[in-house]
Amino acid sequence: MTTAEDIALIETTVPIIEKMGLKVVELRRNYAKLKLPIDQNTNHIGVIYAGSLFSLGEVAGGALFLAAFDKTVFLPIVKQVDIRFRRMAMTDVTVEVAMTQADVERISAIAEKEGKADFELALEIKDRSGEVCCIVNGTWQIRKG
Amino acid sequence: MTTAEDIALIETTVPIIEKMGLKVVELRRNYAKLKLPIDQNTNHIGVIYAGSLFSLGEVAGGALFLAAFDKTVFLPIVKQVDIRFRRMAMTDVTVEVAMTQADVERISAIAEKEGKADFELALEIKDRSGEVCCIVNGTWQIRKG
């Protein structure tokens, strides 16, 4: 599958994500950068709603899956996410996610053998000035489809 | 402010929450029950998207704030949330949130004195059969407005 198809998967497959206007900034092997606009995601005080910030972090795990793992073999699920809201997000925000090729191969090998394998991600959601608005720590899992 | 106005605040103030179709089932002193429909919130495999489940838990904290605290004095923020996805949500889901009057008074007194006070909530998001789909543990804060 091409990267264009992966980008469409990330941006449009889940209707509520599409309504948030989440976009792929960059998607390449073992790396993704995503952007969430403030416009569709404001809360009662005009900053980005917590649930939209969470979704940006959660989708980052799915984007990394597409960037790193063999989607003809595995499916991703999210098991657990912890998010800390450090400061209000008053601009569009972005998140970057990456994994080393060694980790991709190690996790894939476990999942090939055992049918599933967990992977953990520690992410920072940053505003336009580079300030960290949220810290996201989560566990995702790949499973043989 | 009346309960009808509080219900409108919960359901319609944040546009992306309104798009999720989140509804108040019951709102009374120190208690709220909220419902998230599956229809607007499906993911790529037809179950409720993780970000929508998170939002249901997050809004529960805001709903409890309206049900329990003096909103002419305090404002609520969410500081941190941990969510565990135990099983897929294949139906509409609900969450209940409550606080004892003693805790409401204790937390209000701290915030009156110190300008802010944290409160923690442990929540279960349940499907129509009563199965727990997600476990949410979070810290919210009330601040003098």
PDB file of C-alpha atoms in Angstrom:
ATOM      1  CA  MET A   1       0.000   0.000   0.000  1.00  0.00           C
ATOM      2  CA  THR A   2       1.239   3.457  -0.819  1.00  0.00           C
ATOM      3  CA  THR A   3       1.860   6.270   1.612  1.00  0.00           C
ATOM      4  CA  ALA A   4      -1.005   8.227   0.017  1.00  0.00           C
ATOM      5  CA  GLU A   5      -3.333   5.403   1.004  1.00  0.00           C
ATOM      6  CA  ASP A   6      -1.869   5.335   4.517  1.00  0.00           C
ATOM      7  CA  ILE A   7      -2.436   9.087   4.841  1.00  0.00           C
ATOM      8  CA  ALA A   8      -6.063   8.649   3.791  1.00  0.00           C
ATOM      9  CA  LEU A   9      -6.420   5.829   6.352  1.00  0.00           C
ATOM     10  CA  ILE A  10      -5.147   8.096   9.122  1.00  0.00           C
ATOM     11  CA  GLU A  11      -7.111  11.198   8.169  1.00  0.00           C
ATOM     12  CA  THR A  12     -10.480   9.856   7.021  1.00  0.00           C
ATOM     13  CA  THR A  13     -11.203   6.303   8.211  1.00  0.00           C
ATOM     14  CA  VAL A  14     -12.552   7.296  11.628  1.00  0.00           C
ATOM     15  CA  PRO A  15     -15.335   9.870  11.080  1.00  0.00           C
ATOM     16  CA  ILE A  16     -14.781  11.753  14.335  1.00  0.00           C
ATOM     17  CA  ILE A  17     -11.051  12.081  13.542  1.00  0.00           C
ATOM     18  CA  GLU A  18     -11.957  13.505  10.154  1.00  0.00           C
ATOM     19  CA  LYS A  19     -14.274  16.002  11.892  1.00  0.00           C
ATOM     20  CA  MET A  20     -11.336  17.056  14.105  1.00  0.00           C
ATOM     21  CA  GLY A  21      -9.413  17.872  10.928  1.00  0.00           C
ATOM     22  CA  LEU A  22      -6.366  15.856  12.000  1.00  0.00           C
ATOM     23  CA  LYS A  23      -3.748  15.860   9.228  1.00  0.00           C
ATOM     24  CA  VAL A  24      -0.574  13.989   8.390  1.00  0.00           C
ATOM     25  CA  VAL A  25       2.353  16.391   8.078  1.00  0.00           C
ATOM     26  CA  GLU A  26       4.921  13.722   7.278  1.00  0.00           C
ATOM     27  CA  LEU A  27       4.833   9.946   7.016  1.00  0.00           C
ATOM     28  CA  ARG A  28       7.900   7.914   6.217  1.00  0.00           C
ATOM     29  CA  ARG A  29       9.505   4.683   7.323  1.00  0.00           C
ATOM     30  CA  ASN A  30       9.246   4.370  11.122  1.00  0.00           C
ATOM     31  CA  TYR A  31       8.239   8.021  11.548  1.00  0.00           C
ATOM     32  CA  ALA A  32       5.093  10.148  11.502  1.00  0.00           C
ATOM     33  CA  LYS A  33       4.249  13.760  12.261  1.00  0.00           C
ATOM     34  CA  LEU A  34       0.608  14.717  12.730  1.00  0.00           C
ATOM     35  CA  LYS A  35      -1.147  18.047  13.143  1.00  0.00           C
ATOM     36  CA  LEU A  36      -4.384  18.953  14.880  1.00  0.00           C
ATOM     37  CA  PRO A  37      -5.938  22.329  14.014  1.00  0.00           C
ATOM     38  CA  ILE A  38      -7.404  24.429  16.781  1.00  0.00           C
ATOM     39  CA  ASP A  39     -10.369  25.566  14.664  1.00  0.00           C
ATOM     40  CA  GLN A  40     -12.532  22.434  14.826  1.00  0.00           C
ATOM     41  CA  ASN A  41     -11.377  21.525  18.318  1.00  0.00           C
ATOM     42  CA  THR A  42     -11.987  24.453  20.634  1.00  0.00           C
ATOM     43  CA  ASN A  43     -13.537  23.945  24.044  1.00  0.00           C
ATOM     44  CA  HIS A  44     -15.638  26.232  26.251  1.00  0.00           C
ATOM     45  CA  ILE A  45     -12.709  28.614  26.797  1.00  0.00           C
ATOM     46  CA  GLY A  46     -11.335  28.691  23.253  1.00  0.00           C
ATOM     47  CA  VAL A  47      -8.355  26.357  23.638  1.00  0.00           C
ATOM     48  CA  ILE A  48      -8.081  22.831  22.216  1.00  0.00           C
ATOM     49  CA  TYR A  49     -10.429  20.345  23.872  1.00  0.00           C
ATOM     50  CA  ALA A  50      -8.735  17.635  25.970  1.00  0.00           C
ATOM     51  CA  GLY A  51     -10.425  14.828  24.038  1.00  0.00           C
ATOM     52  CA  SER A  52      -9.045  16.120  20.752  1.00  0.00           C
ATOM     53  CA  LEU A  53      -5.543  16.337  22.239  1.00  0.00           C
ATOM     54  CA  PHE A  54      -5.902  12.766  23.453  1.00  0.00           C
ATOM     55  CA  SER A  55      -7.035  11.669  19.994  1.00  0.00           C
ATOM     56  CA  LEU A  56      -3.963  13.235  18.388  1.00  0.00           C
ATOM     57  CA  GLY A  57      -1.766  11.166  20.682  1.00  0.00           C
ATOM     58  CA  GLU A  58      -3.814   8.034  20.148  1.00  0.00           C
ATOM     59  CA  VAL A  59      -3.776   8.348  16.355  1.00  0.00           C
ATOM     60  CA  ALA A  60       0.005   8.799  16.528  1.00  0.00           C
ATOM     61  CA  GLY A  61       0.216   5.177  17.643  1.00  0.00           C
ATOM     62  CA  GLY A  62      -1.829   4.069  14.644  1.00  0.00           C
ATOM     63  CA  ALA A  63       0.240   6.228  12.301  1.00  0.00           C
ATOM     64  CA  LEU A  64       3.440   4.705  13.633  1.00  0.00           C
ATOM     65  CA  PHE A  65       1.939   1.272  13.085  1.00  0.00           C
ATOM     66  CA  LEU A  66       1.350   2.108   9.423  1.00  0.00           C
ATOM     67  CA  ALA A  67       4.825   3.636   9.133  1.00  0.00           C
ATOM     68  CA  ALA A  68       6.649   0.774  10.775  1.00  0.00           C
ATOM     69  CA  PHE A  69       4.816  -2.553  10.735  1.00  0.00           C
ATOM     70  CA  ASP A  70       3.545  -4.931   8.071  1.00  0.00           C
ATOM     71  CA  LYS A  71      -0.156  -4.195   7.878  1.00  0.00           C
ATOM     72  CA  THR A  72      -0.768  -7.235   5.695  1.00  0.00           C
ATOM     73  CA  VAL A  73       0.193  -9.339   8.733  1.00  0.00           C
ATOM     74  CA  PHE A  74      -0.693  -7.290  11.835  1.00  0.00           C
ATOM     75  CA  LEU A  75      -3.505  -5.154  13.229  1.00  0.00           C
ATOM     76  CA  PRO A  76      -2.959  -2.467  15.886  1.00  0.00           C
ATOM     77  CA  ILE A  77      -4.982  -1.821  19.030  1.00  0.00           C
ATOM     78  CA  VAL A  78      -4.502   0.677  21.838  1.00  0.00           C
ATOM     79  CA  LYS A  79      -4.399  -0.842  25.326  1.00  0.00           C
ATOM     80  CA  GLN A  80      -3.754   2.054  27.689  1.00  0.00           C
ATOM     81  CA  VAL A  81      -2.929   5.753  27.504  1.00  0.00           C
ATOM     82  CA  ASP A  82      -1.927   8.250  30.159  1.00  0.00           C
ATOM     83  CA  ILE A  83      -2.094  11.914  29.200  1.00  0.00           C
ATOM     84  CA  ARG A  84      -0.914  14.868  31.254  1.00  0.00           C
ATOM     85  CA  PHE A  85      -2.194  18.300  30.348  1.00  0.00           C
ATOM     86  CA  ARG A  86       0.704  20.628  31.110  1.00  0.00           C
ATOM     87  CA  ARG A  87      -0.479  23.824  29.502  1.00  0.00           C
ATOM     88  CA  MET A  88      -3.405  24.965  27.427  1.00  0.00           C
ATOM     89  CA  ALA A  89      -3.103  24.498  23.663  1.00  0.00           C
ATOM     90  CA  MET A  90      -3.874  27.890  22.169  1.00  0.00           C
ATOM     91  CA  THR A  91      -2.602  27.158  18.639  1.00  0.00           C
ATOM     92  CA  ASP A  92      -2.591  24.217  16.247  1.00  0.00           C
ATOM     93  CA  VAL A  93      -0.580  21.388  17.775  1.00  0.00           C
ATOM     94  CA  THR A  94       1.655  18.648  16.413  1.00  0.00           C
ATOM     95  CA  VAL A  95       3.038  15.342  17.570  1.00  0.00           C
ATOM     96  CA  GLU A  96       5.978  13.333  16.252  1.00  0.00           C
ATOM     97  CA  VAL A  97       6.359   9.602  16.700  1.00  0.00           C
ATOM     98  CA  ALA A  98       9.254   7.358  15.722  1.00  0.00           C
ATOM     99  CA  MET A  99      10.670   3.907  16.345  1.00  0.00           C
ATOM    100  CA  THR A 100      14.077   2.431  15.626  1.00  0.00           C
ATOM    101  CA  GLN A 101      14.273  -0.276  13.002  1.00  0.00           C
ATOM    102  CA  ALA A 102      15.748  -2.555  15.659  1.00  0.00           C
ATOM    103  CA  ASP A 103      12.623  -2.122  17.812  1.00  0.00           C
ATOM    104  CA  VAL A 104      10.327  -2.630  14.826  1.00  0.00           C
ATOM    105  CA  GLU A 105      12.058  -5.919  14.038  1.00  0.00           C
ATOM    106  CA  ARG A 106      12.141  -7.036  17.673  1.00  0.00           C
ATOM    107  CA  ILE A 107       8.419  -6.330  18.217  1.00  0.00           C
ATOM    108  CA  SER A 108       7.450  -7.889  14.884  1.00  0.00           C
ATOM    109  CA  ALA A 109       9.386 -11.033  15.761  1.00  0.00           C
ATOM    110  CA  ILE A 110       7.573 -11.373  19.088  1.00  0.00           C
ATOM    111  CA  ALA A 111       4.195 -10.905  17.404  1.00  0.00           C
ATOM    112  CA  GLU A 112       5.066 -13.414  14.684  1.00  0.00           C
ATOM    113  CA  LYS A 113       5.903 -15.975  17.343  1.00  0.00           C
ATOM    114  CA  GLU A 114       3.290 -15.247  20.008  1.00  0.00           C
ATOM    115  CA  GLY A 115       0.478 -13.769  17.944  1.00  0.00           C
ATOM    116  CA  LYS A 116       0.760 -10.368  19.618  1.00  0.00           C
ATOM    117  CA  ALA A 117       3.299  -7.930  21.018  1.00  0.00           C
ATOM    118  CA  ASP A 118       3.025  -4.695  22.999  1.00  0.00           C
ATOM    119  CA  PHE A 119       4.871  -1.503  22.243  1.00  0.00           C
ATOM    120  CA  GLU A 120       5.096   1.636  24.323  1.00  0.00           C
ATOM    121  CA  LEU A 121       5.319   5.210  23.096  1.00  0.00           C
ATOM    122  CA  ALA A 122       6.185   8.410  24.952  1.00  0.00           C
ATOM    123  CA  LEU A 123       4.952  11.424  23.027  1.00  0.00           C
ATOM    124  CA  GLU A 124       4.925  15.183  23.358  1.00  0.00           C
ATOM    125  CA  ILE A 125       2.137  17.295  21.911  1.00  0.00           C
ATOM    126  CA  LYS A 126       3.556  20.707  21.103  1.00  0.00           C
ATOM    127  CA  ASP A 127       2.041  24.045  20.206  1.00  0.00           C
ATOM    128  CA  ARG A 128       3.254  26.265  17.369  1.00  0.00           C
ATOM    129  CA  SER A 129       5.995  27.772  19.525  1.00  0.00           C
ATOM    130  CA  GLY A 130       7.326  24.332  20.461  1.00  0.00           C
ATOM    131  CA  GLU A 131       5.989  24.366  24.016  1.00  0.00           C
ATOM    132  CA  VAL A 132       4.894  20.961  25.288  1.00  0.00           C
ATOM    133  CA  CYS A 133       1.153  21.072  25.995  1.00  0.00           C
ATOM    134  CA  CYS A 134       0.634  17.369  26.743  1.00  0.00           C
ATOM    135  CA  ILE A 135       2.741  14.379  27.629  1.00  0.00           C
ATOM    136  CA  VAL A 136       1.327  11.099  26.390  1.00  0.00           C
ATOM    137  CA  ASN A 137       2.512   7.675  27.533  1.00  0.00           C
ATOM    138  CA  GLY A 138       0.717   4.717  26.069  1.00  0.00           C
ATOM    139  CA  THR A 139       0.796   1.035  25.282  1.00  0.00           C
ATOM    140  CA  TRP A 140      -0.331  -0.239  21.919  1.00  0.00           C
ATOM    141  CA  GLN A 141      -0.344  -3.804  20.668  1.00  0.00           C
ATOM    142  CA  ILE A 142       0.080  -5.454  17.291  1.00  0.00           C
ATOM    143  CA  ARG A 143      -1.784  -8.665  16.685  1.00  0.00           C
ATOM    144  CA  LYS A 144      -1.680 -11.114  13.860  1.00  0.00           C
ATOM    145  CA  GLY A 145      -4.756 -10.352  11.774  1.00  0.00           C
TER     146      GLY A 145
ATOM    147  CA  MET B   1     -28.211  28.183  36.885  1.00  0.00           C
ATOM    148  CA  THR B   2     -30.748  25.493  36.171  1.00  0.00           C
ATOM    149  CA  THR B   3     -30.035  21.873  35.379  1.00  0.00           C
ATOM    150  CA  ALA B   4     -31.388  22.395  31.859  1.00  0.00           C
ATOM    151  CA  GLU B   5     -28.683  24.965  31.317  1.00  0.00           C
ATOM    152  CA  ASP B   6     -26.063  22.631  32.772  1.00  0.00           C
ATOM    153  CA  ILE B   7     -27.199  19.887  30.398  1.00  0.00           C
ATOM    154  CA  ALA B   8     -26.847  22.250  27.451  1.00  0.00           C
ATOM    155  CA  LEU B   9     -23.368  23.205  28.684  1.00  0.00           C
ATOM    156  CA  ILE B  10     -22.306  19.562  28.771  1.00  0.00           C
ATOM    157  CA  GLU B  11     -23.848  18.537  25.454  1.00  0.00           C
ATOM    158  CA  THR B  12     -23.283  21.520  23.190  1.00  0.00           C
ATOM    159  CA  THR B  13     -20.568  23.908  24.412  1.00  0.00           C
ATOM    160  CA  VAL B  14     -17.644  21.981  22.919  1.00  0.00           C
ATOM    161  CA  PRO B  15     -18.374  21.478  19.194  1.00  0.00           C
ATOM    162  CA  ILE B  16     -16.519  18.173  18.868  1.00  0.00           C
ATOM    163  CA  ILE B  17     -18.435  16.774  21.876  1.00  0.00           C
ATOM    164  CA  GLU B  18     -21.669  17.789  20.214  1.00  0.00           C
ATOM    165  CA  LYS B  19     -20.537  15.993  17.033  1.00  0.00           C
ATOM    166  CA  MET B  20     -19.933  12.852  19.130  1.00  0.00           C
ATOM    167  CA  GLY B  21     -23.562  13.045  20.223  1.00  0.00           C
ATOM    168  CA  LEU B  22     -22.706  12.752  23.920  1.00  0.00           C
ATOM    169  CA  LYS B  23     -25.865  13.088  26.031  1.00  0.00           C
ATOM    170  CA  VAL B  24     -26.725  13.609  29.675  1.00  0.00           C
ATOM    171  CA  VAL B  25     -28.871  10.734  30.952  1.00  0.00           C
ATOM    172  CA  GLU B  26     -29.193  12.093  34.479  1.00  0.00           C
ATOM    173  CA  LEU B  27     -27.814  15.097  36.305  1.00  0.00           C
ATOM    174  CA  ARG B  28     -28.552  15.763  39.934  1.00  0.00           C
ATOM    175  CA  ARG B  29     -26.712  16.950  43.021  1.00  0.00           C
ATOM    176  CA  ASN B  30     -23.240  15.370  43.137  1.00  0.00           C
ATOM    177  CA  TYR B  31     -24.115  12.824  40.432  1.00  0.00           C
ATOM    178  CA  ALA B  32     -24.123  12.552  36.656  1.00  0.00           C
ATOM    179  CA  LYS B  33     -24.725   9.796  34.133  1.00  0.00           C
ATOM    180  CA  LEU B  34     -23.654  10.361  30.538  1.00  0.00           C
ATOM    181  CA  LYS B  35     -24.159   8.353  27.350  1.00  0.00           C
ATOM    182  CA  LEU B  36     -22.091   8.141  24.185  1.00  0.00           C
ATOM    183  CA  PRO B  37     -23.791   6.682  21.100  1.00  0.00           C
ATOM    184  CA  ILE B  38     -21.853   4.289  18.897  1.00  0.00           C
ATOM    185  CA  ASP B  39     -23.278   5.746  15.669  1.00  0.00           C
ATOM    186  CA  GLN B  40     -21.211   8.938  15.406  1.00  0.00           C
ATOM    187  CA  ASN B  41     -18.159   7.364  17.023  1.00  0.00           C
ATOM    188  CA  THR B  42     -17.219   4.228  15.128  1.00  0.00           C
ATOM    189  CA  ASN B  43     -13.607   3.521  14.222  1.00  0.00           C
ATOM    190  CA  HIS B  44     -12.041   1.555  11.357  1.00  0.00           C
ATOM    191  CA  ILE B  45     -13.429  -1.742  12.688  1.00  0.00           C
ATOM    192  CA  GLY B  46     -16.913  -0.570  13.658  1.00  0.00           C
ATOM    193  CA  VAL B  47     -16.486  -0.232  17.429  1.00  0.00           C
ATOM    194  CA  ILE B  48     -16.334   3.035  19.388  1.00  0.00           C
ATOM    195  CA  TYR B  49     -13.182   5.024  18.701  1.00  0.00           C
ATOM    196  CA  ALA B  50     -10.741   5.313  21.644  1.00  0.00           C
ATOM    197  CA  GLY B  51     -10.733   9.120  21.520  1.00  0.00           C
ATOM    198  CA  SER B  52     -14.499   9.237  21.891  1.00  0.00           C
ATOM    199  CA  LEU B  53     -14.353   6.860  24.867  1.00  0.00           C
ATOM    200  CA  PHE B  54     -11.704   9.080  26.439  1.00  0.00           C
ATOM    201  CA  SER B  55     -13.889  12.137  25.850  1.00  0.00           C
ATOM    202  CA  LEU B  56     -16.832  10.492  27.617  1.00  0.00           C
ATOM    203  CA  GLY B  57     -14.638   9.969  30.679  1.00  0.00           C
ATOM    204  CA  GLU B  58     -13.190  13.462  30.463  1.00  0.00           C
ATOM    205  CA  VAL B  59     -16.590  15.129  30.163  1.00  0.00           C
ATOM    206  CA  ALA B  60     -17.747  13.132  33.197  1.00  0.00           C
ATOM    207  CA  GLY B  61     -15.325  15.205  35.271  1.00  0.00           C
ATOM    208  CA  GLY B  62     -16.855  18.411  33.926  1.00  0.00           C
ATOM    209  CA  ALA B  63     -20.369  17.122  34.498  1.00  0.00           C
ATOM    210  CA  LEU B  64     -19.537  16.259  38.092  1.00  0.00           C
ATOM    211  CA  PHE B  65     -18.126  19.745  38.513  1.00  0.00           C
ATOM    212  CA  LEU B  66     -21.453  21.219  37.416  1.00  0.00           C
ATOM    213  CA  ALA B  67     -23.368  18.786  39.614  1.00  0.00           C
ATOM    214  CA  ALA B  68     -21.280  19.338  42.728  1.00  0.00           C
ATOM    215  CA  PHE B  69     -19.389  22.632  42.823  1.00  0.00           C
ATOM    216  CA  ASP B  70     -20.315  26.296  42.797  1.00  0.00           C
ATOM    217  CA  LYS B  71     -19.699  27.374  39.229  1.00  0.00           C
ATOM    218  CA  THR B  72     -20.136  31.039  40.136  1.00  0.00           C
ATOM    219  CA  VAL B  73     -16.919  30.682  42.176  1.00  0.00           C
ATOM    220  CA  PHE B  74     -14.857  27.927  40.529  1.00  0.00           C
ATOM    221  CA  LEU B  75     -13.718  26.796  37.100  1.00  0.00           C
ATOM    222  CA  PRO B  76     -12.723  23.181  36.333  1.00  0.00           C
ATOM    223  CA  ILE B  77      -9.696  21.939  34.414  1.00  0.00           C
ATOM    224  CA  VAL B  78      -8.461  18.429  33.687  1.00  0.00           C
ATOM    225  CA  LYS B  79      -4.862  17.749  34.718  1.00  0.00           C
ATOM    226  CA  GLN B  80      -4.226  14.109  33.908  1.00  0.00           C
ATOM    227  CA  VAL B  81      -6.167  11.073  32.738  1.00  0.00           C
ATOM    228  CA  ASP B  82      -5.219   7.419  32.468  1.00  0.00           C
ATOM    229  CA  ILE B  83      -7.517   5.215  30.420  1.00  0.00           C
ATOM    230  CA  ARG B  84      -7.325   1.443  30.026  1.00  0.00           C
ATOM    231  CA  PHE B  85      -9.158  -0.148  27.148  1.00  0.00           C
ATOM    232  CA  ARG B  86     -10.336  -3.505  28.504  1.00  0.00           C
ATOM    233  CA  ARG B  87     -12.707  -4.590  25.785  1.00  0.00           C
ATOM    234  CA  MET B  88     -14.111  -3.176  22.576  1.00  0.00           C
ATOM    235  CA  ALA B  89     -17.234  -1.041  22.891  1.00  0.00           C
ATOM    236  CA  MET B  90     -19.708  -2.512  20.439  1.00  0.00           C
ATOM    237  CA  THR B  91     -22.816  -0.713  21.734  1.00  0.00           C
ATOM    238  CA  ASP B  92     -23.646   2.724  23.115  1.00  0.00           C
ATOM    239  CA  VAL B  93     -21.740   3.247  26.356  1.00  0.00           C
ATOM    240  CA  THR B  94     -22.431   5.074  29.609  1.00  0.00           C
ATOM    241  CA  VAL B  95     -20.470   6.405  32.535  1.00  0.00           C
ATOM    242  CA  GLU B  96     -21.627   7.366  36.018  1.00  0.00           C
ATOM    243  CA  VAL B  97     -19.798   9.787  38.267  1.00  0.00           C
ATOM    244  CA  ALA B  98     -20.538  10.783  41.851  1.00  0.00           C
ATOM    245  CA  MET B  99     -18.983  12.473  44.854  1.00  0.00           C
ATOM    246  CA  THR B 100     -19.978  12.520  48.491  1.00  0.00           C
ATOM    247  CA  GLN B 101     -21.165  15.830  49.915  1.00  0.00           C
ATOM    248  CA  ALA B 102     -18.359  15.595  52.455  1.00  0.00           C
ATOM    249  CA  ASP B 103     -15.770  15.461  49.662  1.00  0.00           C
ATOM    250  CA  VAL B 104     -17.459  18.324  47.806  1.00  0.00           C
ATOM    251  CA  GLU B 105     -17.251  20.466  50.917  1.00  0.00           C
ATOM    252  CA  ARG B 106     -13.681  19.427  51.718  1.00  0.00           C
ATOM    253  CA  ILE B 107     -12.432  20.167  48.187  1.00  0.00           C
ATOM    254  CA  SER B 108     -14.364  23.442  47.993  1.00  0.00           C
ATOM    255  CA  ALA B 109     -12.859  24.568  51.289  1.00  0.00           C
ATOM    256  CA  ILE B 110      -9.331  23.886  50.055  1.00  0.00           C
ATOM    257  CA  ALA B 111      -9.990  25.804  46.846  1.00  0.00           C
ATOM    258  CA  GLU B 112     -11.532  28.698  48.732  1.00  0.00           C
ATOM    259  CA  LYS B 113      -8.411  28.929  50.879  1.00  0.00           C
ATOM    260  CA  GLU B 114      -5.652  28.104  48.386  1.00  0.00           C
ATOM    261  CA  GLY B 115      -7.218  29.219  45.112  1.00  0.00           C
ATOM    262  CA  LYS B 116      -7.296  25.693  43.708  1.00  0.00           C
ATOM    263  CA  ALA B 117      -7.860  22.081  44.722  1.00  0.00           C
ATOM    264  CA  ASP B 118      -7.426  18.751  42.943  1.00  0.00           C
ATOM    265  CA  PHE B 119      -9.957  15.969  42.876  1.00  0.00           C
ATOM    266  CA  GLU B 120      -9.551  12.450  41.581  1.00  0.00           C
ATOM    267  CA  LEU B 121     -12.149  10.287  39.919  1.00  0.00           C
ATOM    268  CA  ALA B 122     -12.144   6.572  39.116  1.00  0.00           C
ATOM    269  CA  LEU B 123     -14.695   5.782  36.434  1.00  0.00           C
ATOM    270  CA  GLU B 124     -15.977   2.796  34.509  1.00  0.00           C
ATOM    271  CA  ILE B 125     -17.281   3.097  30.978  1.00  0.00           C
ATOM    272  CA  LYS B 126     -19.819   0.336  30.422  1.00  0.00           C
ATOM    273  CA  ASP B 127     -21.533  -1.086  27.379  1.00  0.00           C
ATOM    274  CA  ARG B 128     -25.246  -1.824  27.162  1.00  0.00           C
ATOM    275  CA  SER B 129     -24.849  -5.214  28.865  1.00  0.00           C
ATOM    276  CA  GLY B 130     -22.994  -3.627  31.786  1.00  0.00           C
ATOM    277  CA  GLU B 131     -19.547  -4.904  30.800  1.00  0.00           C
ATOM    278  CA  VAL B 132     -16.721  -2.529  31.646  1.00  0.00           C
ATOM    279  CA  CYS B 133     -15.055  -1.412  28.411  1.00  0.00           C
ATOM    280  CA  CYS B 134     -12.717   1.217  29.880  1.00  0.00           C
ATOM    281  CA  ILE B 135     -11.320   2.124  33.247  1.00  0.00           C
ATOM    282  CA  VAL B 136     -10.607   5.836  33.635  1.00  0.00           C
ATOM    283  CA  ASN B 137      -8.541   7.336  36.438  1.00  0.00           C
ATOM    284  CA  GLY B 138      -8.041  11.058  36.325  1.00  0.00           C
ATOM    285  CA  THR B 139      -7.205  14.203  38.226  1.00  0.00           C
ATOM    286  CA  TRP B 140      -9.237  17.339  37.749  1.00  0.00           C
ATOM    287  CA  GLN B 141      -8.823  20.672  39.482  1.00  0.00           C
ATOM    288  CA  ILE B 142     -11.163  23.428  40.513  1.00  0.00           C
ATOM    289  CA  ARG B 143      -9.788  26.952  40.522  1.00  0.00           C
ATOM    290  CA  LYS B 144     -11.209  30.192  41.707  1.00  0.00           C
ATOM    291  CA  GLY B 145     -12.431  31.945  38.570  1.00  0.00           C
TER     292      GLY B 145
END
